[in-house]
């Protein structure tokens, strides 16, 4: 077997039935991890049939599926509803669900109530943003048997502090802070960390210094895996074209063309024909 085929076989083996140890095994074996956001049952069915390794029910659901301008409108109830729908559509995929804005900042009891709801809805792990002031909560969640994914760099729940959706860790001092926060998350028991919108070099340093895998979005190629928003990568979000995004389909056009064809057929009397009618 060639080295390329061997790597592909290892990758398939590791990705099958992805779980927390699988994340570490993939980083250690040099296999990139693919993750995609997903928020609903029918999209989850498509992800379930794909080779993508794992799913993030992100709090970006507030923007993508509900039309809010930021992720601050996501609530535990919203995240729970979408997590349950995704779990029904993709029962064989590893699902990470976002703890929404402030849900882990009001004390341990509130944080654990949110964690419990998401896990009972079908998540296998939770994700939360930042570390300052909640490393102990991360540790408690992990010690309770719930895997935690961290999230550093651009943390959209802090958009009002950051002043917008901007690239982070651009100075040497900011990279040092990013590295120390990533180490803090690793020490608190996180099994992986998302790095959002940071320069490639900063992401490379964090990835090399951590044992656990890093999952990048707008963080360049030197990370352990990538995550993109389903609607963005499939071209369902026309007009949204940040530098980091690659679109793999033009689903918006496919859907619009199908709808127009249906409308034409209804108006011309072509649909329903005899074959679509009962006798
Ligand atoms: O909610 C989300 O979509 C995310 C990704 C950007 C990582 O957190």
Coordinates of C-alpha atoms and ligand atoms in Angstrom, one line a residue:
X1 CA 0.0 0.0 0.0
X2 CA 1.3 3.5 -0.8
X3 CA 1.9 6.0 2.0
X4 CA -1.0 8.0 0.7
X5 CA -3.4 5.0 0.7
X6 CA -2.2 4.0 4.1
X7 CA -2.8 7.5 5.5
X8 CA -6.3 7.5 3.9
X9 CA -7.0 4.1 5.5
X10 CA -5.8 5.3 8.9
X11 CA -7.9 8.4 8.5
X12 CA -11.1 6.4 7.7
X13 CA -10.4 4.0 10.6
X14 CA -9.9 6.9 13.0
X15 CA -12.9 8.9 11.8
X16 CA -15.3 6.0 12.0
X17 CA -17.3 6.4 15.1
X18 CA -15.5 9.6 16.1
X19 CA -15.2 10.2 19.8
X20 CA -13.0 12.2 22.2
X21 CA -10.0 9.8 22.1
X22 CA -10.4 9.9 18.3
X23 CA -9.7 13.6 18.2
X24 CA -6.4 13.1 19.9
X25 CA -5.6 10.0 17.8
X26 CA -6.2 12.0 14.6
X27 CA -3.9 14.8 15.7
X28 CA -1.2 12.4 16.8
X29 CA -1.5 10.5 13.5
X30 CA -1.3 13.8 11.5
X31 CA -4.9 13.3 10.1
X32 CA -6.9 16.5 9.7
X33 CA -10.2 16.6 11.5
X34 CA -13.2 18.0 9.5
X35 CA -16.1 19.6 11.4
X36 CA -19.2 21.4 10.1
X37 CA -21.9 23.3 11.8
X38 CA -25.4 21.9 11.5
X39 CA -28.7 23.0 13.1
X40 CA -31.6 21.0 11.7
X41 CA -32.8 17.5 11.0
X42 CA -32.7 17.5 7.2
X43 CA -29.3 19.0 6.9
X44 CA -28.1 16.6 9.6
X45 CA -29.2 13.7 7.3
X46 CA -26.9 15.0 4.6
X47 CA -24.0 15.4 7.0
X48 CA -24.7 11.9 8.3
X49 CA -24.2 10.5 4.8
X50 CA -21.0 12.5 4.3
X51 CA -17.5 11.7 5.4
X52 CA -17.2 14.8 7.6
X53 CA -15.9 13.7 11.0
X54 CA -18.1 15.6 13.4
X55 CA -20.8 18.2 13.9
X56 CA -21.0 21.5 15.8
X57 CA -24.4 22.8 16.7
X58 CA -23.0 26.3 17.0
X59 CA -24.7 29.3 18.5
X60 CA -24.3 30.8 15.1
X61 CA -27.7 29.1 14.7
X62 CA -29.1 32.4 16.1
X63 CA -27.8 34.2 13.0
X64 CA -28.0 31.4 10.3
X65 CA -31.4 30.0 11.1
X66 CA -33.1 32.7 13.1
X67 CA -31.8 35.8 11.3
X68 CA -30.4 37.6 14.4
X69 CA -27.5 39.9 13.8
X70 CA -25.2 38.3 16.4
X71 CA -24.9 35.0 18.4
X72 CA -26.0 36.8 21.6
X73 CA -29.6 35.9 20.9
X74 CA -29.0 32.1 21.3
X75 CA -30.4 30.6 24.5
X76 CA -30.1 27.2 26.1
X77 CA -33.6 26.4 24.9
X78 CA -32.8 27.3 21.3
X79 CA -29.5 25.3 21.4
X80 CA -31.4 22.3 23.0
X81 CA -34.1 22.3 20.3
X82 CA -31.6 22.4 17.5
X83 CA -29.2 19.8 19.1
X84 CA -32.1 17.4 19.5
X85 CA -33.1 17.8 15.8
X86 CA -29.5 17.3 14.6
X87 CA -29.1 14.2 16.9
X88 CA -32.2 12.7 15.3
X89 CA -30.8 13.4 11.8
X90 CA -27.2 12.3 12.4
X91 CA -27.3 9.6 15.1
X92 CA -23.9 8.2 14.2
X93 CA -21.9 11.5 14.2
X94 CA -20.1 13.1 17.1
X95 CA -22.0 16.2 18.1
X96 CA -20.6 19.2 19.9
X97 CA -23.2 21.8 21.1
X98 CA -22.4 25.4 22.0
X99 CA -23.1 26.7 25.5
X100 CA -24.8 30.0 24.6
X101 CA -24.1 33.6 25.7
X102 CA -23.8 34.0 29.5
X103 CA -25.1 30.5 30.2
X104 CA -21.7 29.5 31.9
X105 CA -21.1 32.9 33.6
X106 CA -23.9 32.8 36.2
X107 CA -22.5 30.2 38.5
X108 CA -21.9 26.5 38.5
X109 CA -25.6 25.5 38.9
X110 CA -26.8 27.5 35.9
X111 CA -23.8 26.3 33.8
X112 CA -24.5 22.6 34.7
X113 CA -28.2 23.0 34.0
X114 CA -27.4 24.2 30.5
X115 CA -24.8 21.4 30.0
X116 CA -27.3 18.8 31.2
X117 CA -30.0 20.1 28.8
X118 CA -27.6 19.9 25.8
X119 CA -26.3 16.5 26.7
X120 CA -29.8 15.1 27.2
X121 CA -30.7 16.5 23.8
X122 CA -28.1 14.3 22.2
X123 CA -24.8 16.3 22.3
X124 CA -21.6 14.3 23.1
X125 CA -19.6 17.4 24.1
X126 CA -20.1 21.1 24.8
X127 CA -18.2 24.1 23.5
X128 CA -17.7 27.4 25.3
X129 CA -15.8 30.6 24.5
X130 CA -12.8 32.1 26.4
X131 CA -11.3 31.0 29.7
X132 CA -10.9 34.1 31.8
X133 CA -13.1 33.6 34.9
X134 CA -14.5 30.2 34.0
X135 CA -11.5 27.8 34.0
X136 CA -13.0 26.2 37.2
X137 CA -16.3 25.7 35.5
X138 CA -14.6 24.0 32.6
X139 CA -12.8 21.7 35.0
X140 CA -16.1 20.9 36.8
X141 CA -17.9 20.1 33.5
X142 CA -15.0 17.8 32.5
X143 CA -14.9 16.2 35.9
X144 CA -18.6 15.5 35.6
X145 CA -17.9 13.4 32.5
X146 CA -18.8 15.9 29.8
X147 CA -16.1 16.7 27.2
X148 CA -15.4 20.4 26.6
X149 CA -14.2 22.0 23.5
X150 CA -12.6 25.5 24.0
X151 CA -12.9 28.5 21.7
X152 CA -10.3 31.3 21.5
X153 CA -9.3 34.1 19.1
X154 CA -12.4 35.7 17.8
X155 CA -15.1 34.8 20.3
X156 CA -18.4 36.2 18.9
X157 CA -20.1 36.1 22.3
X158 CA -17.7 39.0 23.2
X159 CA -18.4 41.0 20.0
X160 CA -19.3 44.1 22.0
X161 CA -16.0 44.0 23.8
X162 CA -14.0 43.2 20.7
X163 CA -15.7 45.9 18.6
X164 CA -16.7 43.7 15.7
X165 CA -15.9 40.4 13.9
X166 CA -12.1 41.2 13.6
X167 CA -9.0 39.1 13.3
X168 CA -7.5 38.6 16.7
X169 CA -3.9 37.9 18.1
X170 CA -2.2 40.2 15.6
X171 CA 0.5 41.4 18.0
X172 CA 3.2 39.4 19.7
X173 CA 1.7 40.3 23.1
X174 CA -1.8 39.1 21.9
X175 CA -0.2 35.8 20.6
X176 CA 1.3 35.3 24.1
X177 CA -2.1 35.7 25.7
X178 CA -3.7 33.4 23.1
X179 CA -1.0 30.7 23.9
X180 CA -1.4 31.1 27.7
X181 CA -5.3 30.9 27.4
X182 CA -5.0 27.8 25.2
X183 CA -2.7 26.2 27.8
X184 CA -5.2 27.1 30.5
X185 CA -8.0 25.4 28.6
X186 CA -5.8 22.3 28.0
X187 CA -4.9 22.2 31.8
X188 CA -8.6 22.5 32.6
X189 CA -9.3 19.3 30.7
X190 CA -10.5 20.5 27.2
X191 CA -10.2 17.9 24.6
X192 CA -9.7 20.4 21.8
X193 CA -9.8 24.1 21.1
X194 CA -11.4 26.1 18.3
X195 CA -9.2 29.0 17.0
X196 CA -11.3 31.5 15.2
X197 CA -9.9 34.3 13.0
X198 CA -6.3 34.4 14.1
X199 CA -3.2 34.7 11.8
X200 CA -1.9 31.3 10.5
X201 CA 1.4 31.7 12.3
X202 CA -0.3 32.2 15.7
X203 CA -2.5 29.2 15.1
X204 CA 0.6 27.1 14.2
X205 CA 2.3 28.1 17.4
X206 CA -0.7 27.2 19.5
X207 CA -1.1 23.9 17.7
X208 CA 2.5 23.0 18.2
X209 CA 2.6 23.9 21.9
X210 CA -0.7 22.1 22.8
X211 CA -1.0 18.3 23.0
X212 CA -4.8 18.5 22.3
X213 CA -6.0 19.3 18.7
X214 CA -6.9 22.7 17.5
X215 CA -9.8 23.2 15.1
X216 CA -9.5 26.4 13.0
X217 CA -11.9 28.7 11.3
X218 CA -10.0 31.5 9.6
X219 CA -6.9 30.3 11.3
X220 CA -5.0 29.0 8.3
X221 CA -3.7 25.5 7.5
X222 CA -1.4 24.7 10.5
X223 CA -4.1 23.5 12.8
X224 CA -5.4 20.0 13.5
X225 CA -8.7 20.4 11.7
X226 CA -11.2 22.8 10.2
X227 CA -14.7 23.9 11.0
X228 CA -17.0 25.9 8.6
X229 CA -20.6 26.9 8.8
X230 CA -22.8 24.6 6.7
X231 CA -24.7 27.4 5.0
X232 CA -21.4 29.2 4.2
X233 CA -19.5 26.3 2.7
X234 CA -22.5 25.2 0.6
X235 CA -23.2 28.7 -0.8
X236 CA -26.5 29.2 1.0
X237 CA -25.4 32.5 2.4
X238 CA -24.9 34.7 -0.8
X239 CA -23.0 37.9 -0.2
X240 CA -21.1 36.5 2.8
X241 CA -17.5 36.1 1.5
X242 CA -14.9 36.5 4.2
X243 CA -11.3 35.8 3.2
X244 CA -11.2 32.5 5.1
X245 CA -14.2 31.0 3.4
X246 CA -14.2 28.5 0.5
X247 CA -17.6 27.6 -0.9
X248 CA -18.0 24.1 -2.3
X249 CA -21.4 24.3 -3.9
X250 CA -23.9 26.9 -5.0
X251 CA -26.9 25.5 -3.1
X252 CA -28.7 28.8 -3.0
X253 CA -28.9 28.9 -6.8
X254 CA -29.8 25.2 -7.0
X255 CA -32.7 25.8 -4.6
X256 CA -33.9 29.0 -6.3
X257 CA -33.8 27.3 -9.7
X258 CA -35.8 24.4 -8.4
X259 CA -38.4 26.8 -6.9
X260 CA -38.7 28.8 -10.1
X261 CA -39.2 25.6 -12.1
X262 CA -41.9 24.4 -9.7
X263 CA -43.6 27.9 -10.0
X264 CA -43.5 27.7 -13.8
X265 CA -45.0 24.2 -13.8
X266 CA -47.8 25.2 -11.4
X267 CA -48.7 28.2 -13.5
X268 CA -48.5 26.4 -16.8
X269 CA -50.6 23.5 -15.6
X270 CA -47.6 21.1 -16.2
X271 CA -47.7 20.1 -12.5
X272 CA -49.4 17.9 -11.4
X273 CA -49.5 15.7 -14.4
X274 CA -51.3 12.3 -14.6
X275 CA -48.3 10.6 -13.0
X276 CA -48.6 12.8 -9.9
X277 CA -52.3 12.3 -9.6
X278 CA -54.4 9.6 -7.8
X279 CA -57.1 7.7 -9.7
Ligands
LIG1 O1 -21.2 28.9 16.4 C1 -20.4 28.6 15.5 O2 -20.7 28.5 14.3 C2 -19.0 28.5 15.9 C3 -18.0 28.3 14.9 C4 -17.7 29.6 14.2 C5 -16.7 27.7 15.4 O3 -18.7 28.6 17.1

